[in-house]
XYZ file of C-alpha atoms in Angstrom:
445
model
C 4.272 -49.377 112.195
C 7.227 -47.251 112.790
C 8.925 -48.776 109.776
C 5.979 -47.883 107.637
C 6.111 -44.313 108.799
C 9.745 -44.159 108.081
C 9.172 -45.515 104.574
C 6.410 -42.988 104.055
C 8.565 -40.135 105.277
C 11.392 -41.309 103.108
C 9.037 -41.487 100.161
C 7.673 -38.016 100.854
C 11.189 -36.582 101.186
C 12.175 -38.197 97.915
C 9.013 -36.787 96.265
C 9.823 -33.346 97.397
C 13.568 -33.417 96.984
C 14.042 -35.511 93.835
C 11.125 -36.631 91.807
C 9.182 -33.398 91.576
C 12.257 -31.283 90.716
C 13.382 -33.898 88.167
C 9.911 -33.995 86.719
C 9.819 -30.220 86.456
C 13.282 -30.175 84.911
C 12.270 -32.872 82.395
C 9.155 -30.792 81.468
C 11.182 -27.626 80.952
C 13.790 -29.594 78.863
C 10.935 -30.911 76.772
C 9.609 -27.283 76.278
C 13.040 -26.007 75.271
C 13.585 -28.839 72.886
C 10.162 -28.062 71.264
C 11.358 -24.491 70.531
C 10.083 -22.476 73.384
C 12.418 -19.777 74.778
C 12.533 -17.569 77.822
C 12.160 -20.531 80.089
C 14.010 -20.563 83.422
C 13.958 -22.951 86.385
C 15.041 -20.311 88.827
C 15.299 -21.431 92.496
C 14.849 -25.139 92.920
C 14.014 -26.846 96.254
C 15.879 -30.105 96.676
C 19.254 -31.577 96.689
C 22.297 -29.510 95.884
C 22.978 -31.536 92.897
C 19.533 -30.746 91.454
C 20.060 -27.031 92.286
C 23.352 -27.123 90.367
C 21.603 -28.959 87.471
C 18.836 -26.370 87.504
C 21.346 -23.514 87.505
C 23.248 -25.123 84.639
C 19.988 -25.630 82.768
C 19.187 -21.968 83.026
C 22.715 -21.071 81.892
C 22.321 -23.539 78.950
C 19.052 -21.988 77.863
C 20.525 -18.536 78.144
C 23.440 -19.612 76.038
C 21.113 -21.254 73.586
C 18.911 -18.172 73.321
C 21.951 -15.970 72.822
C 23.297 -18.316 70.152
C 19.956 -18.475 68.329
C 19.707 -14.608 68.591
C 23.135 -14.283 67.087
C 22.223 -16.846 64.418
C 19.007 -14.930 63.634
C 20.991 -11.646 63.438
C 23.561 -13.274 61.255
C 20.824 -14.710 59.033
C 19.136 -11.299 58.821
C 22.463 -9.681 57.962
C 23.019 -12.373 55.291
C 19.492 -11.808 53.949
C 20.084 -8.090 53.789
C 23.388 -8.580 52.172
C 21.922 -10.952 49.638
C 19.071 -8.540 48.851
C 21.543 -5.672 48.676
C 23.727 -7.618 46.334
C 20.813 -8.754 44.197
C 19.684 -5.000 43.918
C 23.173 -4.044 42.973
C 23.316 -6.860 40.386
C 19.948 -5.688 39.012
C 21.101 -2.089 38.941
C 24.311 -3.145 37.243
C 22.445 -5.298 34.737
C 20.108 -2.420 33.912
C 23.131 -0.148 33.591
C 24.822 -2.605 31.213
C 21.651 -3.008 29.170
C 21.247 0.783 29.004
C 24.919 1.109 28.013
C 24.470 -1.646 25.435
C 21.411 0.143 23.970
C 23.321 3.429 23.964
C 26.241 1.659 22.213
C 23.916 0.152 19.633
C 22.151 3.477 19.133
C 25.587 5.207 18.856
C 26.727 2.594 16.313
C 23.517 3.150 14.357
C 24.098 6.839 14.488
C 27.703 6.572 13.461
C 26.642 4.198 10.614
C 23.891 6.620 9.496
C 26.398 9.581 9.587
C 28.946 7.431 7.646
C 26.313 6.738 5.125
C 25.321 10.403 4.913
C 28.974 11.467 4.447
C 29.501 8.749 1.798
C 26.336 9.710 -0.100
C 27.062 13.339 -0.040
C 30.693 12.866 -1.135
C 29.608 10.542 -3.966
C 26.921 13.002 -4.991
C 29.390 15.931 -5.010
C 31.845 13.861 -7.040
C 29.265 13.042 -9.655
C 27.939 16.449 -9.845
C 31.419 17.766 -10.640
C 31.293 15.729 -13.801
C 27.844 16.927 -14.874
C 27.689 19.471 -17.719
C 23.970 20.597 -17.399
C 21.324 20.857 -14.667
C 19.121 18.481 -16.573
C 21.894 15.893 -16.364
C 22.223 16.396 -12.593
C 18.598 16.004 -11.535
C 18.413 12.182 -11.719
C 21.608 11.844 -9.765
C 20.414 14.249 -7.041
C 17.039 12.494 -6.842
C 18.656 9.115 -6.170
C 21.106 10.444 -3.651
C 18.514 12.381 -1.615
C 16.195 9.377 -1.562
C 18.947 7.530 0.199
C 19.543 10.465 2.582
C 15.970 11.185 3.558
C 14.555 7.672 3.476
C 10.776 7.850 2.988
C 10.509 11.615 3.356
C 9.212 13.503 0.337
C 11.029 16.569 -0.947
C 11.586 18.755 -3.994
C 14.273 21.124 -5.270
C 13.108 24.263 -7.252
C 15.481 26.429 -9.141
C 15.131 30.055 -10.553
C 14.210 30.386 -14.219
C 16.691 32.407 -16.255
C 14.355 35.325 -16.027
C 14.542 35.251 -12.275
C 10.827 35.984 -11.744
C 9.705 32.396 -11.102
C 10.984 29.083 -9.879
C 10.703 25.780 -11.761
C 10.627 22.242 -10.679
C 14.072 20.536 -10.710
C 13.672 17.202 -9.063
C 11.434 15.343 -6.446
C 11.998 12.245 -4.369
C 10.135 10.016 -1.927
C 7.134 7.806 -2.126
C 4.786 10.521 -3.350
C 7.190 12.642 -5.369
C 5.252 15.448 -7.048
C 4.960 15.616 -10.839
C 6.567 18.529 -12.746
C 4.541 21.720 -12.802
C 4.902 25.344 -13.850
C 6.571 26.351 -10.609
C 5.782 29.432 -8.513
C 6.733 32.995 -7.847
C 9.498 33.777 -5.348
C 7.154 35.606 -2.973
C 5.075 32.369 -2.609
C 7.879 30.903 -0.400
C 8.667 32.481 2.965
C 12.174 31.136 2.961
C 12.951 33.067 -0.203
C 11.319 36.227 1.102
C 13.303 36.122 4.358
C 16.504 34.598 2.984
C 16.583 31.892 5.615
C 15.014 28.521 6.498
C 11.297 28.451 7.122
C 9.987 25.520 9.137
C 6.182 24.972 9.222
C 4.378 23.117 11.927
C 0.603 22.496 11.745
C 0.154 23.641 15.386
C 2.866 26.299 15.225
C 2.829 30.021 14.609
C 4.595 30.058 11.157
C 2.419 30.666 8.069
C 2.158 28.022 5.358
C 3.919 28.929 2.132
C 1.633 29.604 -0.775
C 3.393 27.092 -3.025
C 2.442 24.244 -0.708
C -1.004 22.747 -1.341
C -3.604 22.878 1.493
C -3.991 19.085 1.213
C -0.361 18.710 2.557
C -1.094 18.846 6.353
C 2.224 17.775 7.797
C 5.283 19.718 8.881
C 7.890 20.809 6.365
C 10.960 22.949 5.953
C 11.986 25.243 3.057
C 15.717 26.105 2.770
C 17.167 28.775 0.405
C 19.931 27.393 -1.692
C 22.649 30.064 -1.605
C 26.057 30.117 -3.325
C 28.387 33.019 -4.043
C 25.893 35.417 -2.558
C 23.218 34.415 -5.003
C 20.008 32.425 -4.416
C 19.781 29.613 -6.905
C 16.531 28.043 -5.658
C 14.901 26.319 -2.600
C 14.970 22.787 -1.073
C 11.572 21.737 0.268
C 11.352 18.694 2.573
C 8.351 17.178 4.355
C 9.287 16.391 7.983
C 8.321 13.365 10.174
C 5.714 13.812 12.923
C 8.018 12.727 15.773
C 10.847 13.996 17.917
C 13.416 12.924 15.194
C 12.645 15.710 12.846
C 15.578 17.935 14.002
C 18.070 15.384 12.637
C 16.443 15.680 9.150
C 16.292 19.486 9.486
C 20.132 19.611 10.030
C 20.696 17.090 7.179
C 18.547 19.139 4.885
C 20.421 22.289 5.734
C 23.751 20.598 5.031
C 22.538 19.092 1.818
C 21.054 22.359 0.609
C 24.427 24.196 1.138
C 26.512 21.562 -0.623
C 24.002 21.212 -3.544
C 23.760 24.982 -3.961
C 27.576 25.185 -4.483
C 27.466 22.182 -6.888
C 24.551 23.534 -8.875
C 26.299 26.869 -9.083
C 29.421 25.313 -10.471
C 27.291 23.391 -13.017
C 25.645 26.489 -14.184
C 28.956 28.215 -14.526
C 30.339 25.298 -16.541
C 27.147 25.308 -18.659
C 27.542 29.056 -19.267
C 31.161 28.736 -20.308
C 30.220 25.720 -22.472
C 27.430 27.697 -24.141
C 29.826 30.541 -24.842
C 32.032 28.212 -26.754
C 29.392 26.314 -28.661
C 26.493 28.901 -28.947
C 26.003 31.796 -31.304
C 25.659 34.891 -29.245
C 23.169 36.626 -31.624
C 20.636 33.804 -32.106
C 21.391 31.426 -29.176
C 21.722 28.549 -31.682
C 24.643 26.149 -31.740
C 27.704 27.457 -33.707
C 30.049 25.864 -36.254
C 32.321 24.592 -33.600
C 29.470 22.458 -32.058
C 28.606 21.171 -35.541
C 32.135 19.824 -35.808
C 31.873 18.200 -32.325
C 28.451 16.644 -32.680
C 28.234 15.512 -36.320
C 30.420 12.437 -36.058
C 28.880 11.462 -32.764
C 25.356 11.484 -34.248
C 26.466 9.662 -37.371
C 27.930 6.973 -35.170
C 24.779 6.671 -33.002
C 22.533 6.450 -36.107
C 24.802 3.802 -37.504
C 24.514 1.716 -34.268
C 20.744 2.145 -34.283
C 20.467 1.559 -38.058
C 18.821 4.818 -38.518
C 19.021 7.617 -41.152
C 20.488 11.002 -40.541
C 19.498 14.171 -42.497
C 20.959 17.636 -42.747
C 19.266 20.890 -43.731
C 21.378 23.831 -45.081
C 19.444 27.074 -44.892
C 20.274 30.483 -46.338
C 18.254 33.720 -45.922
C 17.506 34.984 -49.468
C 18.749 38.537 -50.422
C 20.019 39.036 -46.921
C 22.413 41.755 -47.981
C 19.395 43.875 -48.982
C 18.258 44.118 -45.302
C 21.664 45.540 -44.369
C 21.888 47.836 -47.255
C 18.364 49.223 -46.982
C 17.751 49.208 -43.285
C 21.240 48.931 -41.654
C 22.986 46.033 -39.928
C 20.751 46.150 -36.919
C 17.813 45.216 -39.242
C 19.833 42.259 -40.444
C 20.277 41.188 -36.852
C 16.490 41.358 -36.365
C 16.042 38.973 -39.308
C 18.647 36.582 -37.991
C 17.267 36.509 -34.509
C 13.797 35.888 -35.949
C 14.947 33.018 -38.063
C 16.951 31.659 -35.111
C 13.779 31.720 -32.960
C 11.875 29.762 -35.645
C 14.659 27.143 -35.730
C 14.467 26.673 -31.957
C 10.672 26.255 -32.112
C 10.368 24.026 -35.100
C 12.483 21.088 -34.310
C 12.667 18.172 -31.875
C 14.806 18.202 -28.667
C 17.019 15.623 -30.343
C 17.652 17.929 -33.329
C 20.470 20.445 -33.564
C 19.794 23.818 -35.217
C 22.975 25.771 -35.766
C 24.149 29.021 -37.149
C 27.235 28.563 -39.355
C 27.881 32.277 -39.807
C 26.368 35.255 -41.576
C 22.853 34.355 -42.962
C 23.678 30.610 -43.204
C 22.121 28.031 -40.914
C 22.333 24.215 -40.580
C 20.129 21.702 -38.876
C 21.296 18.112 -37.992
C 18.274 15.747 -37.896
C 19.246 12.337 -36.251
C 16.903 9.333 -37.037
C 15.178 11.221 -39.809
C 14.936 9.885 -43.398
C 14.823 11.970 -46.546
C 10.979 12.235 -46.834
C 10.567 13.373 -43.302
C 13.421 15.816 -43.692
C 11.897 17.342 -46.847
C 8.578 17.898 -45.117
C 10.181 19.539 -42.177
C 12.234 21.745 -44.436
C 9.208 22.719 -46.415
C 7.252 23.548 -43.211
C 10.216 25.755 -42.068
C 10.432 27.506 -45.441
C 6.694 28.448 -45.125
C 7.027 29.714 -41.560
C 10.027 31.960 -42.576
C 8.029 33.371 -45.507
C 5.250 34.261 -43.069
C 7.448 36.337 -40.821
C 6.368 39.987 -40.315
C 9.245 41.983 -38.934
C 9.740 45.564 -37.809
C 12.792 47.641 -37.063
C 12.746 51.064 -35.554
C 9.005 51.283 -36.223
C 9.347 50.313 -39.915
C 8.134 47.148 -41.490
C 10.934 45.169 -43.055
C 10.620 43.543 -46.444
C 9.291 39.916 -46.533
C 11.840 37.287 -45.647
C 12.375 34.001 -47.479
C 14.895 31.257 -47.400
C 16.346 28.587 -49.553
C 16.939 25.161 -48.100
C 19.076 22.160 -49.255
C 18.344 18.657 -47.890
C 20.826 15.739 -47.712
C 20.196 12.262 -46.122
C 22.463 9.379 -45.200
C 22.741 6.445 -45.899
C 19.990 6.796 -48.545
C 20.472 8.241 -51.062
C 24.009 9.378 -49.960
C 26.284 6.460 -49.000
C 29.174 8.614 -47.676
C 28.409 10.509 -44.439
C 31.587 12.620 -44.958
C 29.992 14.471 -47.977
C 26.585 14.948 -46.250
C 26.997 18.623 -45.317
C 28.666 19.388 -48.666
C 25.701 17.697 -50.429
C 23.149 19.704 -48.460
C 25.137 22.847 -49.394
C 25.037 21.872 -53.051
C 21.344 21.334 -52.832
C 20.992 24.737 -51.250
C 22.978 26.272 -54.093
C 20.653 24.525 -56.546
C 17.549 25.993 -54.791
C 19.011 29.402 -55.060
C 19.811 29.050 -58.768
C 16.267 27.772 -59.315
C 14.766 31.028 -58.048
C 15.198 30.910 -54.232
C 12.485 30.406 -51.562
C 12.328 26.643 -52.240
C 13.575 23.380 -50.969
C 15.909 21.035 -52.996
C 17.074 17.544 -52.041
C 20.676 16.201 -52.713
C 20.448 13.180 -55.053
C 22.811 10.162 -55.236
C 24.596 11.268 -58.313
C 24.926 14.959 -57.542
C 28.362 16.351 -58.417
C 28.214 18.468 -55.187
C 29.786 21.413 -56.837
C 28.608 24.948 -56.931
C 28.183 26.127 -60.523
């Protein structure tokens, strides 16, 4: 019995001192291994070894928690660093993309500016070689089409009278047709002497030369050179934020074109002084010498005829003797005006000197030339002229016609043949048309 009690007591002591602490320790270890934290054994009843074990367990858990906290902090720091790096990479990428776009836009702008400079320089070079405004308009139209892309525009220049503007050239998809022009007061830029930009929603008034159907924005720029206004450049503007670029380009183009057109007009004036007769405005003898061989060669290439009219005012001396030399000038100017009105643009009416005129008719055979000469003779005979309030005597003219290559084979005698036919008409009684024949001696009798 005593032995049994001893065994029971030993078991009880073992239960309290060993098994229960060990079981508790095992349970806590299992909790820690499953991820639970904040677990401590604290004071343990039992053997000193178990107390040491419990103490070490608590230390281990503390160390583990401290380690894990540090790991979590490190992980959080790494995550933040990664996110910060990714943000910086994203910002840098966006900055690079923006810089790339800016570089592309800059390159496009530089290319556009290079093209503009090239076009304007080439235009200026070509205009320096033009002799007349009519010759310059197609060149200007092509160049401004390149400069202003799809924008429509027009250049108007002053008529010689200075009281109206006429159409010079248009460009763009809806380039306007030629029209009679407009008065200077119809354009605000010409009134004010500066650029006039119209916006549909703006305060500026629309110019009267702009149709009401044109609803978009536009700018009119006076073309000034050497203190004179030559005309106006009109340009339709785009309905976006890029219009200022075209405004500046139009102003630059207007300035350069004004100078170029001024130089052309000056060259044209000087040219006219050398090849035009001051009294009648017709071509002079010098021009006949320049153009005759050229027209003969052109007709030969095209296998066409060329005719010449030689015209002389009958009894011209009578006007000077009876009414004075000014009266003779009235007659010559009137005949000159008839010559300007009576022929094609491809014909060349000239005053050789005194009362003698000549007309070169390219691509005109003998029959057609005779009809034209007869019509001209009738028109001259119908002139009613006055000088100082007095009616002048009737005016008539004799005309000689010569045609190459039929009937005349030699173009070098064409003018002489027409002169001989004129002499024949005068001898036959004046106020008539005679034609040079193949076997004419071409001598004045």
